[in-house]
Coordinates of C-alpha atoms and ligand atoms in Angstrom, one line a residue:
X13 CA -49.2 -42.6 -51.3
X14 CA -49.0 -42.3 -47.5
X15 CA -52.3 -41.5 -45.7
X16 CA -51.2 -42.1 -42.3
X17 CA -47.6 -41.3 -40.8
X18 CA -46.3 -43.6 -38.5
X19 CA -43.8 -43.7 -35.9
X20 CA -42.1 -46.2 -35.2
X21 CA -41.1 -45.4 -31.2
X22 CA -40.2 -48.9 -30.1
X23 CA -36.0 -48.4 -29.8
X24 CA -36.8 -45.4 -28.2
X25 CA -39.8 -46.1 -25.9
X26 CA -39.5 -49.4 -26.1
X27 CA -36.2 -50.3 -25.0
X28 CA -36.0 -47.9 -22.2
X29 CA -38.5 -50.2 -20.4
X30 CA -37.2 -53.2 -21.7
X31 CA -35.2 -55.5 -19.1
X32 CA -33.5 -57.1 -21.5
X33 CA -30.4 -54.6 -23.7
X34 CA -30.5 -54.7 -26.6
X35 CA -26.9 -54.8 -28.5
X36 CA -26.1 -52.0 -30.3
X37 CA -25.4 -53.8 -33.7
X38 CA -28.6 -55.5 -33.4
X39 CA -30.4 -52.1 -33.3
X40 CA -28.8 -51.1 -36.2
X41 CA -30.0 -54.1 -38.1
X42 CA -33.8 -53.8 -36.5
X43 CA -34.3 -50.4 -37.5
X44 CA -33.0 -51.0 -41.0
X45 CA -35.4 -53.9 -41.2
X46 CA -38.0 -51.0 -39.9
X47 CA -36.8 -48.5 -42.7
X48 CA -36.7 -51.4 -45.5
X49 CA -40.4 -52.2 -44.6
X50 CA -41.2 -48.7 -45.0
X51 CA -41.2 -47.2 -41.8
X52 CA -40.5 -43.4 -42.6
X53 CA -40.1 -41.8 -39.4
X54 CA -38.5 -43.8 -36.7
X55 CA -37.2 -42.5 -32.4
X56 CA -33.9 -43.8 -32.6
X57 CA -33.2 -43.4 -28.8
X58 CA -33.1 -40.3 -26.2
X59 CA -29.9 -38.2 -24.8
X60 CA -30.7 -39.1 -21.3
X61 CA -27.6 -39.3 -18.7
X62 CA -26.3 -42.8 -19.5
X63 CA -27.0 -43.6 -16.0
X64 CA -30.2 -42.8 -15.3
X65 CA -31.4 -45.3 -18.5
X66 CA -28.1 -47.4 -19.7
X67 CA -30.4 -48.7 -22.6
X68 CA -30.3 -45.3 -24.2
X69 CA -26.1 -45.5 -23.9
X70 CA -25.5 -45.7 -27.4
X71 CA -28.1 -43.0 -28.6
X72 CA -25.4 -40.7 -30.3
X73 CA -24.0 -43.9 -32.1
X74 CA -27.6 -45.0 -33.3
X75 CA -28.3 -41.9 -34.4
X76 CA -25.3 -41.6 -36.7
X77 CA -26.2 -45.1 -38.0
X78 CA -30.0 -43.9 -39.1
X79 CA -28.8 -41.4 -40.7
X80 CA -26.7 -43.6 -43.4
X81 CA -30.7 -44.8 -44.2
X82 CA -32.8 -43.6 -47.2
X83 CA -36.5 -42.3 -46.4
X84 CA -36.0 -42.4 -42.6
X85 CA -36.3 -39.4 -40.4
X86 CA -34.4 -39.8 -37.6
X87 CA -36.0 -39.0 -34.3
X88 CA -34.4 -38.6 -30.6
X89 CA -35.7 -37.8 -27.3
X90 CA -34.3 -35.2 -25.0
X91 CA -34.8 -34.2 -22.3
X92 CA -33.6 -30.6 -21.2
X93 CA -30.9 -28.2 -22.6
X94 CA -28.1 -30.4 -22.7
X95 CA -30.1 -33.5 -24.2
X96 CA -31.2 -31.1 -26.8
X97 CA -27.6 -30.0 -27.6
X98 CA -26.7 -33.7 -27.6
X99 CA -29.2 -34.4 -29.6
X100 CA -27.9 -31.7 -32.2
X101 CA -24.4 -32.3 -32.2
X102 CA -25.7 -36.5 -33.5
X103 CA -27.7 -34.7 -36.1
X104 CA -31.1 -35.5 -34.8
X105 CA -33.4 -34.6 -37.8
X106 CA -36.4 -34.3 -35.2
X107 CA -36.6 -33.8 -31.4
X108 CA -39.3 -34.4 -28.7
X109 CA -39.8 -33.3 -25.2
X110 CA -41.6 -35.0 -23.0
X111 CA -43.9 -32.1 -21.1
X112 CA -46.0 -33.8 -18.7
X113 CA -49.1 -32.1 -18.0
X114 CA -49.0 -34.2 -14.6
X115 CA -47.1 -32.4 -12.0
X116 CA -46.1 -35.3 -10.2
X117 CA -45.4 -37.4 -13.1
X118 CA -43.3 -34.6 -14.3
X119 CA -41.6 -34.0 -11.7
X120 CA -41.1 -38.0 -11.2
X121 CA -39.8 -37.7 -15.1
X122 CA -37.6 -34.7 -15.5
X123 CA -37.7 -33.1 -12.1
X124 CA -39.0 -30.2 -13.3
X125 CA -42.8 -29.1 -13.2
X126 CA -44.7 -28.6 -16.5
X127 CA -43.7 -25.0 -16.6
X128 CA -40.6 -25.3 -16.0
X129 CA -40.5 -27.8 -18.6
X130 CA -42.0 -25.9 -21.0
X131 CA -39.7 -23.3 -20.9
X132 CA -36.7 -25.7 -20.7
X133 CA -38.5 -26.6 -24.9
X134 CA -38.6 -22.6 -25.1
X135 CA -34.8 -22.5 -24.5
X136 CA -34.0 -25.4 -27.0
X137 CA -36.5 -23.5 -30.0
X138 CA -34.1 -20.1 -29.1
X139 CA -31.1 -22.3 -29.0
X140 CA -32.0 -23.9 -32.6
X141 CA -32.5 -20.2 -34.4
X142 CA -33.8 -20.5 -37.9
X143 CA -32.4 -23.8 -38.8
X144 CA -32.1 -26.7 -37.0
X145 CA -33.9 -30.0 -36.7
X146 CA -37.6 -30.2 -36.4
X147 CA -39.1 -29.8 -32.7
X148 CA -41.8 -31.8 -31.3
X149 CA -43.2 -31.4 -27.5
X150 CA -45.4 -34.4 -26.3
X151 CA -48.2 -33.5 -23.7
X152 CA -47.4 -36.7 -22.0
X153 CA -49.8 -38.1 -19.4
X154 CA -52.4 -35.8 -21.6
X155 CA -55.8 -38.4 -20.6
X156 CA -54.3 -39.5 -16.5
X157 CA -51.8 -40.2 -14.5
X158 CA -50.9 -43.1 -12.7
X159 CA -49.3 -40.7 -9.7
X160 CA -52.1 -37.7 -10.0
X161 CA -55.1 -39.4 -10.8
X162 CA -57.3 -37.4 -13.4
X163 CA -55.8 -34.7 -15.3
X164 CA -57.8 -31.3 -15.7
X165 CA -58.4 -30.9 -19.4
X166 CA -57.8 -27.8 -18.9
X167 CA -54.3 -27.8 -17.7
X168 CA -54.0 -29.9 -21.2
X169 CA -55.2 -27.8 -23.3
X170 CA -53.1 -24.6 -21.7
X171 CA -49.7 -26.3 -21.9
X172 CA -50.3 -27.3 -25.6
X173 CA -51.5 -24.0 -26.3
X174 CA -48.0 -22.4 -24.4
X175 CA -46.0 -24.9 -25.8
X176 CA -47.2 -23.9 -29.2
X177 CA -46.7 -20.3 -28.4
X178 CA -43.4 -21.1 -27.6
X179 CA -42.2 -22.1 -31.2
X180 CA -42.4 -25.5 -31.3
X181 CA -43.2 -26.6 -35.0
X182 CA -46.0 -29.7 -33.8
X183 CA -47.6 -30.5 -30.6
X184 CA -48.6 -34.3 -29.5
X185 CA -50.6 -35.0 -27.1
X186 CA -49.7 -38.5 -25.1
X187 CA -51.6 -41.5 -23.8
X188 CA -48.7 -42.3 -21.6
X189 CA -50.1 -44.8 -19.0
X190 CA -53.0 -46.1 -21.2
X191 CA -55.9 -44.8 -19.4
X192 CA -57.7 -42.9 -22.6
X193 CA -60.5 -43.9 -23.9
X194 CA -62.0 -43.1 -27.4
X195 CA -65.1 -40.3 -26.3
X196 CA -62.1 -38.5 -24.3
X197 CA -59.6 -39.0 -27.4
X198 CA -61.9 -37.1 -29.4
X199 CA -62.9 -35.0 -26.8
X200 CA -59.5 -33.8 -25.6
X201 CA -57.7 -33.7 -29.5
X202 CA -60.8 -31.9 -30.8
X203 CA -60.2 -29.5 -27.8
X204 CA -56.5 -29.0 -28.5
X205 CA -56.9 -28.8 -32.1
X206 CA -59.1 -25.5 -32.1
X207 CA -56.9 -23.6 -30.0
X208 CA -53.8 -24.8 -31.8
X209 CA -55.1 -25.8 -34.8
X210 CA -52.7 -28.2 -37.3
X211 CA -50.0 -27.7 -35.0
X212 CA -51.6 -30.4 -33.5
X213 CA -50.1 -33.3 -34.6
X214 CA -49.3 -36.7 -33.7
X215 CA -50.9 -38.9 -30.8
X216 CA -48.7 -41.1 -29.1
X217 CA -51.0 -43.6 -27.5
X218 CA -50.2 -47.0 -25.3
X219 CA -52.2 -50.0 -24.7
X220 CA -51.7 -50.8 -21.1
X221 CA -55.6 -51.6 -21.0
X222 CA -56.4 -52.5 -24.5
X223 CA -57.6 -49.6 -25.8
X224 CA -55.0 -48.8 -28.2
X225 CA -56.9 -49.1 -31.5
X226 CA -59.8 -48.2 -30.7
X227 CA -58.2 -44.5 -29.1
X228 CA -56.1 -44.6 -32.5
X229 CA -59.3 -44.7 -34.6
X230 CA -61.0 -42.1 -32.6
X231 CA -58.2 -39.6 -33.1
X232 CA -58.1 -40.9 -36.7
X233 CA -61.8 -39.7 -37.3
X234 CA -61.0 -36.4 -35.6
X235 CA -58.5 -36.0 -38.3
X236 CA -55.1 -37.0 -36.6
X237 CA -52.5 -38.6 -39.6
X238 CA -49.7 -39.2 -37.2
X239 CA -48.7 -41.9 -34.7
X240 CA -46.9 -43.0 -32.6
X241 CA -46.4 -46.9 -32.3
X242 CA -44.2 -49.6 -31.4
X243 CA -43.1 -52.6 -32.7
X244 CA -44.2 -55.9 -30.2
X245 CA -45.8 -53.4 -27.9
X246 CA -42.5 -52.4 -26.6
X247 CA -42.5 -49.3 -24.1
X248 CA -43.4 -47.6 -21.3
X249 CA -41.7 -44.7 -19.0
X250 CA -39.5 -46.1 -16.5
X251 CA -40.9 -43.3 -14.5
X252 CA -44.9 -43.6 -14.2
X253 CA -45.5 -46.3 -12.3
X254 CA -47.9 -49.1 -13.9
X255 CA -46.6 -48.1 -18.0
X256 CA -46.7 -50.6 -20.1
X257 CA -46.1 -50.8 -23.8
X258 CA -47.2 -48.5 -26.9
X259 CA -49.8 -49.4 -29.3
X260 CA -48.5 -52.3 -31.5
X261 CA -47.1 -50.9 -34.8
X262 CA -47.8 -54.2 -36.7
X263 CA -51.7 -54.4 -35.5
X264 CA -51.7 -50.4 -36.5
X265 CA -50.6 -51.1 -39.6
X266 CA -53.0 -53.9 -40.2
X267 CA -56.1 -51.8 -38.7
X268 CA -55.3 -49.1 -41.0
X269 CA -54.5 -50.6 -44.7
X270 CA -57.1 -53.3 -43.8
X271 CA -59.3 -49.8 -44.1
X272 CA -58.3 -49.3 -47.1
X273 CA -55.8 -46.1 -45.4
X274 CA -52.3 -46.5 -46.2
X275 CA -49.5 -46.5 -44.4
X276 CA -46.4 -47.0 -46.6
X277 CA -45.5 -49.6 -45.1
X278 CA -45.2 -53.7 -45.9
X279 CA -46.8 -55.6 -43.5
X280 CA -44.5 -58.7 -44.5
X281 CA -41.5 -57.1 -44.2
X282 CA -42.4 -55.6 -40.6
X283 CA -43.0 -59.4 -39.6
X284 CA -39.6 -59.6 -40.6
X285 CA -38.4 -56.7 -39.1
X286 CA -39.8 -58.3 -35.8
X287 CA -38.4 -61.7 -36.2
X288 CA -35.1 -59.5 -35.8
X289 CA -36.1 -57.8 -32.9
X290 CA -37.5 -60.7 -30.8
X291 CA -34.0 -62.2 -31.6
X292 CA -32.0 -59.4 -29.8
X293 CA -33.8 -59.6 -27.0
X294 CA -35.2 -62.9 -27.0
X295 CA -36.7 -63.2 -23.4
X296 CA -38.2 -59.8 -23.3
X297 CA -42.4 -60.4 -23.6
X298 CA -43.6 -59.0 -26.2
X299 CA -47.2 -58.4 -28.0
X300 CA -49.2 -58.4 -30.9
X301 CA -52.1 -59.9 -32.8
X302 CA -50.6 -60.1 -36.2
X303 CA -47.4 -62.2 -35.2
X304 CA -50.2 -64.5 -33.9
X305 CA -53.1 -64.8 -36.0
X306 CA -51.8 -63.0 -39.3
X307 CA -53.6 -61.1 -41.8
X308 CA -57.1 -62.5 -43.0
X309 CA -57.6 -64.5 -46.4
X310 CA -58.1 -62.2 -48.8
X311 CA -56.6 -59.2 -47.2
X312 CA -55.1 -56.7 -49.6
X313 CA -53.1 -53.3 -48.3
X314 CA -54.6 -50.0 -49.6
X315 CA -53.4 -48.7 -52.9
Ligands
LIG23 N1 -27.7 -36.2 -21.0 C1 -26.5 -36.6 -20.4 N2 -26.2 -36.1 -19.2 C2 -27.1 -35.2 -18.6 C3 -28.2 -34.8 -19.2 C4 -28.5 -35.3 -20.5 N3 -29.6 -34.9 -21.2 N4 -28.8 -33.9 -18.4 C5 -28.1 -33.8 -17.3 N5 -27.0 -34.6 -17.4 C6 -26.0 -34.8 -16.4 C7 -25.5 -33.5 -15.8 O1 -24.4 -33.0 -16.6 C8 -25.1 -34.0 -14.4 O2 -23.9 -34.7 -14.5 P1 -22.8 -34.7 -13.3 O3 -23.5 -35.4 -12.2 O4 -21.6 -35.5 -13.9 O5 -22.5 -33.2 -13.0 C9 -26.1 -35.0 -14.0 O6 -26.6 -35.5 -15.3 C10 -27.3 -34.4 -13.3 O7 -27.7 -33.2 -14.0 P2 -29.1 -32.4 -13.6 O8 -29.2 -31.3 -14.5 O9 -29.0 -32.1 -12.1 O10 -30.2 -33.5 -13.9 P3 -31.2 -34.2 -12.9 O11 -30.5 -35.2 -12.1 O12 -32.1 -33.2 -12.2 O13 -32.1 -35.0 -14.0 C11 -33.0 -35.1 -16.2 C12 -32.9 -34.3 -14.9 C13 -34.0 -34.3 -17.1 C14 -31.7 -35.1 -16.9 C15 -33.5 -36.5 -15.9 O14 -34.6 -36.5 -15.0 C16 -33.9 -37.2 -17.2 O15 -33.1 -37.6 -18.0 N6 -35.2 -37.5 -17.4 C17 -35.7 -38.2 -18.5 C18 -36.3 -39.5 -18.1 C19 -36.8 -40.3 -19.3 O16 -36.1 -40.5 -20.3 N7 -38.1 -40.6 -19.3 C20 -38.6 -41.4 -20.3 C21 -39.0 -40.6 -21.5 S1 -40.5 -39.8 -21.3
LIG24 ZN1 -44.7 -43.4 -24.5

């Protein structure tokens, strides 16, 4: 039994800041790895214009490929209308916007403001009708911005709340240049969560200044069961200045079912999983405590 969702965001976020490409067979075979370890939800890639992030090429192709796996929802980023209808025509079984509640930063990201972004989400929910793949928006730069500076709560809190309005079936709300901290985790999701209540869903958190856990276990114990994570602390938006890499799905694993909260997933098969990744791109740096120290003598995952 699954306590905690994860997922896993690192061919998506990850390799869109990597320097290193990663082959597109060799994607294929990490994020089987990821499903056979018991990841159940896993960002594939986004339907960006080729150019703009070559990494994300292959997206459509990747895509197709996770779908062919058992017990994996696939997930893809888009970015506007036509991402979204790229992202349907691959069969994306999710979707996520990134809506930056950073004017600058969205603007630097999409080149739209946040209002205009959100309405760009409000076309794609029309566009989807009653069936259609499940749509996610992610308040990104949610807790600061590396452009802006501090970001008013309340300019949070109303694009969640619009964004919900609009249709959206969860809300996330996004560490997205690591500058939370846990008092302002729980601050900001308990915030979100009683205007928008369990719409509010995941938090996708990174751990450019360590704080990754610690934020993860804060918005645990205001009652979040989904995140987002990435394997080797991958990640980071090409487009904020100073991002760095995701919270490390491994360590998040370990915190959790060390806790006695489980996850679904085998910590021994993730290893594995990341032997495969650190393969394909060999020379990219990448993170993590349990790749270096392990799991403790005695340790035992929650039932
Ligand atoms: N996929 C593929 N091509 C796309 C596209 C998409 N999602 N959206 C636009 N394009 C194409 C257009 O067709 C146009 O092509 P053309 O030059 O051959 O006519 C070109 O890209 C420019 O289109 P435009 O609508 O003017 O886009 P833009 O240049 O203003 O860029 C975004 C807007 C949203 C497409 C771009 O800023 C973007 O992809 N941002 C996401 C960045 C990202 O992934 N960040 C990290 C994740 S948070
Ligand atoms: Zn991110």
């Amino acid at each position: 039994m699954r306590q905690i969702h994860i997922c896993e965001v690192g061919p998506r976020d990850g390799l869109q800041n990597a320097h290193h490409l990663m082959p597109t067979e060799a994607k294929k075979a990490w994020i089987a790895a990821m499903a056979a370890a018991g990841i159940a939800e896993i960002e594939v890639g986004s339907f960006v214009p080729p150019k703009l992030i070559p990494a994300m090429a292959d997206t459509a192709e990747i895509v197709a490929f996770a779908l062919t796996l058992k017990n994996v929802k696939t997930v893809a980023l888009a970015p506007n209308v036509k991402g979204f209808e790229r992202a349907l025509a691959a069969g994306a079984q999710k979707i996520t916007f990134p809506v930056s509640a950073s004017r600058q930063h969205s603007l630097a990201n999409v080149r739209m403001t946040p209002e205009q972004m959100a309405d760009e989400v409000k076309k794609c929910v029309q566009l989807r009708g009653k069936v259609g793949p499940e749509i996610e928006a992610g308040v990104a730069t949610a807790f600061g911005c590396t452009m802006q500076g501090e970001v008013p709560e309340d300019d949070v809190v109303r694009l969640a709340v619009r964004l919900a309005e609009s249709g959206v079936d969860c809300v996330a709300l996004a560490d997205t240049v690591g500058y939370a901290n846990p008092a302002q985790i729980r601050r900001i999701f308990r915030r979100v969560k009683s205007e928008i209540g369990n719409k509010l869903e995941a938090a996708h958190l990174h751990n450019t200044r360590g704080l990754g856990l610690a934020n993860a276990l804060a918005a645990y114990e205001e009652g979040v069961r989904h995140f987002d994570s990435s394997m080797g602390g991958l990640g980071g938006c090409p487009f904020a200045p100073g991002a760095s890499g995701n919270v490390i799905t491994e360590d998040l694993v370990y915190m959790f079912e060390s806790m006695g909260v489980s996850t679904g997933i085998d910590l021994d098969k993730l290893m594995e999983a990341r032997k495969l990744m650190v393969a394909a791109i060999p020379e990219e740096p990448v993170y993590g405590h349990m790749a270096l120290a392990g799991v403790h003598k005695g340790f035992r995952a929650a039932a």
